[in-house]
PDB file of C-alpha atoms in Angstrom:
ATOM      1  CA  MET A   1     198.828  20.874 124.978  1.00  0.00           C
ATOM      2  CA  LEU A   2     201.390  20.130 127.665  1.00  0.00           C
ATOM      3  CA  LEU A   3     201.030  22.422 130.679  1.00  0.00           C
ATOM      4  CA  ILE A   4     204.078  22.571 132.935  1.00  0.00           C
ATOM      5  CA  TYR A   5     203.395  23.310 136.598  1.00  0.00           C
ATOM      6  CA  GLY A   6     205.835  23.905 139.404  1.00  0.00           C
ATOM      7  CA  ASN A   7     206.756  25.847 142.496  1.00  0.00           C
ATOM      8  CA  ALA A   8     209.802  27.703 143.771  1.00  0.00           C
ATOM      9  CA  GLU A   9     211.089  24.723 145.749  1.00  0.00           C
ATOM     10  CA  ALA A  10     210.958  22.350 142.782  1.00  0.00           C
ATOM     11  CA  TRP A  11     212.602  24.915 140.510  1.00  0.00           C
ATOM     12  CA  GLN A  12     215.453  25.574 142.954  1.00  0.00           C
ATOM     13  CA  ASP A  13     215.970  21.821 143.189  1.00  0.00           C
ATOM     14  CA  MET A  14     216.028  21.387 139.439  1.00  0.00           C
ATOM     15  CA  TYR A  15     217.587  24.534 138.076  1.00  0.00           C
ATOM     16  CA  GLY A  16     220.294  25.097 140.664  1.00  0.00           C
ATOM     17  CA  PRO A  17     222.941  22.453 140.038  1.00  0.00           C
ATOM     18  CA  ASP A  18     221.388  20.999 136.877  1.00  0.00           C
ATOM     19  CA  ARG A  19     220.541  24.177 134.987  1.00  0.00           C
ATOM     20  CA  ASP A  20     222.589  23.273 131.888  1.00  0.00           C
ATOM     21  CA  ARG A  21     221.133  19.745 131.814  1.00  0.00           C
ATOM     22  CA  ILE A  22     217.575  21.118 132.065  1.00  0.00           C
ATOM     23  CA  ILE A  23     218.146  23.627 129.265  1.00  0.00           C
ATOM     24  CA  GLN A  24     219.646  20.905 127.075  1.00  0.00           C
ATOM     25  CA  ALA A  25     216.735  18.551 127.792  1.00  0.00           C
ATOM     26  CA  HIS A  26     214.267  21.203 126.593  1.00  0.00           C
ATOM     27  CA  ALA A  27     216.439  21.921 123.539  1.00  0.00           C
ATOM     28  CA  ASP A  28     216.433  18.189 122.725  1.00  0.00           C
ATOM     29  CA  VAL A  29     212.632  17.986 123.018  1.00  0.00           C
ATOM     30  CA  VAL A  30     212.215  21.093 120.823  1.00  0.00           C
ATOM     31  CA  ALA A  31     214.593  19.639 118.224  1.00  0.00           C
ATOM     32  CA  GLU A  32     212.743  16.310 118.156  1.00  0.00           C
ATOM     33  CA  LEU A  33     209.319  17.944 117.904  1.00  0.00           C
ATOM     34  CA  THR A  34     210.516  20.324 115.200  1.00  0.00           C
ATOM     35  CA  THR A  35     212.045  17.489 113.162  1.00  0.00           C
ATOM     36  CA  ARG A  36     208.819  15.495 113.427  1.00  0.00           C
ATOM     37  CA  GLY A  37     206.674  18.534 112.575  1.00  0.00           C
ATOM     38  CA  GLU A  38     204.842  18.289 115.903  1.00  0.00           C
ATOM     39  CA  LEU A  39     205.847  21.566 117.580  1.00  0.00           C
ATOM     40  CA  VAL A  40     203.320  24.378 117.240  1.00  0.00           C
ATOM     41  CA  SER A  41     204.590  26.630 120.047  1.00  0.00           C
ATOM     42  CA  ASN A  42     206.302  26.569 123.422  1.00  0.00           C
ATOM     43  CA  GLN A  43     206.867  29.277 126.018  1.00  0.00           C
ATOM     44  CA  GLY A  44     207.826  29.736 129.619  1.00  0.00           C
ATOM     45  CA  LEU A  45     205.570  31.810 131.851  1.00  0.00           C
ATOM     46  CA  THR A  46     206.364  34.033 134.823  1.00  0.00           C
ATOM     47  CA  THR A  47     204.298  35.209 137.768  1.00  0.00           C
ATOM     48  CA  GLU A  48     206.054  38.604 137.725  1.00  0.00           C
ATOM     49  CA  GLY A  49     203.706  41.348 136.596  1.00  0.00           C
ATOM     50  CA  SER A  50     200.733  38.983 136.580  1.00  0.00           C
ATOM     51  CA  ALA A  51     197.210  39.538 137.846  1.00  0.00           C
ATOM     52  CA  VAL A  52     194.040  37.641 138.585  1.00  0.00           C
ATOM     53  CA  VAL A  53     190.962  39.388 137.185  1.00  0.00           C
ATOM     54  CA  ARG A  54     187.380  38.674 138.222  1.00  0.00           C
ATOM     55  CA  PHE A  55     184.137  40.308 137.199  1.00  0.00           C
ATOM     56  CA  ARG A  56     181.319  39.395 139.564  1.00  0.00           C
ATOM     57  CA  GLU A  57     177.948  41.028 140.050  1.00  0.00           C
ATOM     58  CA  GLY A  58     178.990  44.048 137.989  1.00  0.00           C
ATOM     59  CA  ALA A  59     182.223  44.629 139.918  1.00  0.00           C
ATOM     60  CA  LEU A  60     185.741  44.201 138.621  1.00  0.00           C
ATOM     61  CA  THR A  61     188.352  42.999 141.109  1.00  0.00           C
ATOM     62  CA  THR A  62     192.014  42.293 140.525  1.00  0.00           C
ATOM     63  CA  THR A  63     194.760  40.826 142.658  1.00  0.00           C
ATOM     64  CA  ASP A  64     198.469  40.515 141.989  1.00  0.00           C
ATOM     65  CA  GLY A  65     199.816  37.266 140.640  1.00  0.00           C
ATOM     66  CA  PRO A  66     198.338  33.800 140.692  1.00  0.00           C
ATOM     67  CA  PHE A  67     196.304  32.646 143.648  1.00  0.00           C
ATOM     68  CA  SER A  68     198.472  32.831 146.755  1.00  0.00           C
ATOM     69  CA  GLU A  69     197.036  29.560 148.051  1.00  0.00           C
ATOM     70  CA  ALA A  70     198.138  27.686 144.938  1.00  0.00           C
ATOM     71  CA  LYS A  71     200.868  25.164 145.658  1.00  0.00           C
ATOM     72  CA  GLU A  72     201.918  25.027 142.029  1.00  0.00           C
ATOM     73  CA  VAL A  73     201.614  27.588 139.257  1.00  0.00           C
ATOM     74  CA  LEU A  74     201.537  27.282 135.495  1.00  0.00           C
ATOM     75  CA  ALA A  75     205.159  27.755 134.464  1.00  0.00           C
ATOM     76  CA  GLY A  76     205.082  27.075 130.748  1.00  0.00           C
ATOM     77  CA  PHE A  77     203.565  25.104 127.918  1.00  0.00           C
ATOM     78  CA  TYR A  78     204.209  23.156 124.766  1.00  0.00           C
ATOM     79  CA  LEU A  79     201.502  23.247 122.117  1.00  0.00           C
ATOM     80  CA  VAL A  80     201.995  20.138 120.008  1.00  0.00           C
ATOM     81  CA  ASP A  81     200.189  18.619 117.051  1.00  0.00           C
ATOM     82  CA  VAL A  82     200.261  14.880 117.658  1.00  0.00           C
ATOM     83  CA  PRO A  83     198.003  12.021 116.565  1.00  0.00           C
ATOM     84  CA  ASP A  84     196.904  10.847 120.010  1.00  0.00           C
ATOM     85  CA  LEU A  85     197.092  11.081 123.783  1.00  0.00           C
ATOM     86  CA  GLU A  86     199.773   8.390 123.978  1.00  0.00           C
ATOM     87  CA  ARG A  87     202.214  10.461 121.902  1.00  0.00           C
ATOM     88  CA  ALA A  88     201.456  13.555 123.996  1.00  0.00           C
ATOM     89  CA  LYS A  89     202.159  11.597 127.206  1.00  0.00           C
ATOM     90  CA  GLU A  90     205.399  10.277 125.703  1.00  0.00           C
ATOM     91  CA  ILE A  91     206.546  13.856 125.052  1.00  0.00           C
ATOM     92  CA  ALA A  92     205.453  15.015 128.517  1.00  0.00           C
ATOM     93  CA  ALA A  93     207.558  12.288 130.109  1.00  0.00           C
ATOM     94  CA  LYS A  94     210.648  13.671 128.343  1.00  0.00           C
ATOM     95  CA  LEU A  95     210.271  17.110 129.932  1.00  0.00           C
ATOM     96  CA  PRO A  96     212.645  17.448 132.874  1.00  0.00           C
ATOM     97  CA  GLU A  97     209.948  19.019 135.061  1.00  0.00           C
ATOM     98  CA  ALA A  98     208.052  15.716 134.994  1.00  0.00           C
ATOM     99  CA  GLN A  99     210.670  14.341 137.423  1.00  0.00           C
ATOM    100  CA  LYS A 100     209.848  16.842 140.183  1.00  0.00           C
ATOM    101  CA  SER A 101     206.557  18.443 139.276  1.00  0.00           C
ATOM    102  CA  LEU A 102     203.419  18.069 137.201  1.00  0.00           C
ATOM    103  CA  ILE A 103     202.863  18.063 133.456  1.00  0.00           C
ATOM    104  CA  GLU A 104     199.196  18.213 132.524  1.00  0.00           C
ATOM    105  CA  VAL A 105     198.234  16.923 129.070  1.00  0.00           C
ATOM    106  CA  ARG A 106     195.099  18.402 127.522  1.00  0.00           C
ATOM    107  CA  ARG A 107     193.437  18.256 124.141  1.00  0.00           C
ATOM    108  CA  VAL A 108     192.894  21.665 122.551  1.00  0.00           C
ATOM    109  CA  MET A 109     189.374  22.044 121.239  1.00  0.00           C
ATOM    110  CA  GLU A 110     188.733  23.307 117.741  1.00  0.00           C
ATOM    111  CA  SER A 111     186.788  26.587 117.538  1.00  0.00           C
ATOM    112  CA  GLN A 112     183.670  24.825 116.269  1.00  0.00           C
ATOM    113  CA  GLU A 113     183.746  22.390 119.209  1.00  0.00           C
ATOM    114  CA  VAL A 114     183.853  25.320 121.628  1.00  0.00           C
ATOM    115  CA  MET A 115     180.938  27.057 119.915  1.00  0.00           C
ATOM    116  CA  ASP A 116     178.898  23.842 119.786  1.00  0.00           C
ATOM    117  CA  GLY A 117     179.555  23.324 123.501  1.00  0.00           C
ATOM    118  CA  VAL A 118     178.456  26.877 124.334  1.00  0.00           C
ATOM    119  CA  ARG A 119     175.312  26.507 122.239  1.00  0.00           C
ATOM    120  CA  GLY A 120     174.528  23.151 123.866  1.00  0.00           C
ATOM    121  CA  ALA A 121     175.015  24.550 127.359  1.00  0.00           C
ATOM    122  CA  SER A 122     172.785  27.542 126.662  1.00  0.00           C
ATOM    123  CA  THR A 123     169.961  25.342 125.337  1.00  0.00           C
ATOM    124  CA  GLY A 124     170.307  22.707 128.031  1.00  0.00           C
ATOM    125  CA  GLY A 125     171.432  20.089 125.548  1.00  0.00           C
TER     126      GLY A 125
END
């Protein structure tokens, strides 16, 4: 999974004068991934209408939007099916946001891996 982070300053820098170039760069990446059968999903995310939800000591609290102290927020993602980390990093480098911001590459765990991890944590093993 490729997680695209950014902030308002980086986006104004990128999307202002180069908006068409940025859109085309994403279209090119989507086309390549689709042709290679590697694209599972991709979406942009917004902070509008978002909330942070916490449930602590029996109390539910919510705040608007992502954490205000965050310098960068999650702006979008590409879920890809690739053979290894090197291919995922190669794709991440093609995303225009990588020039001004951060692209985090993570492996998505299979459901069984998650369950095994939860069971191991609960038994101390």
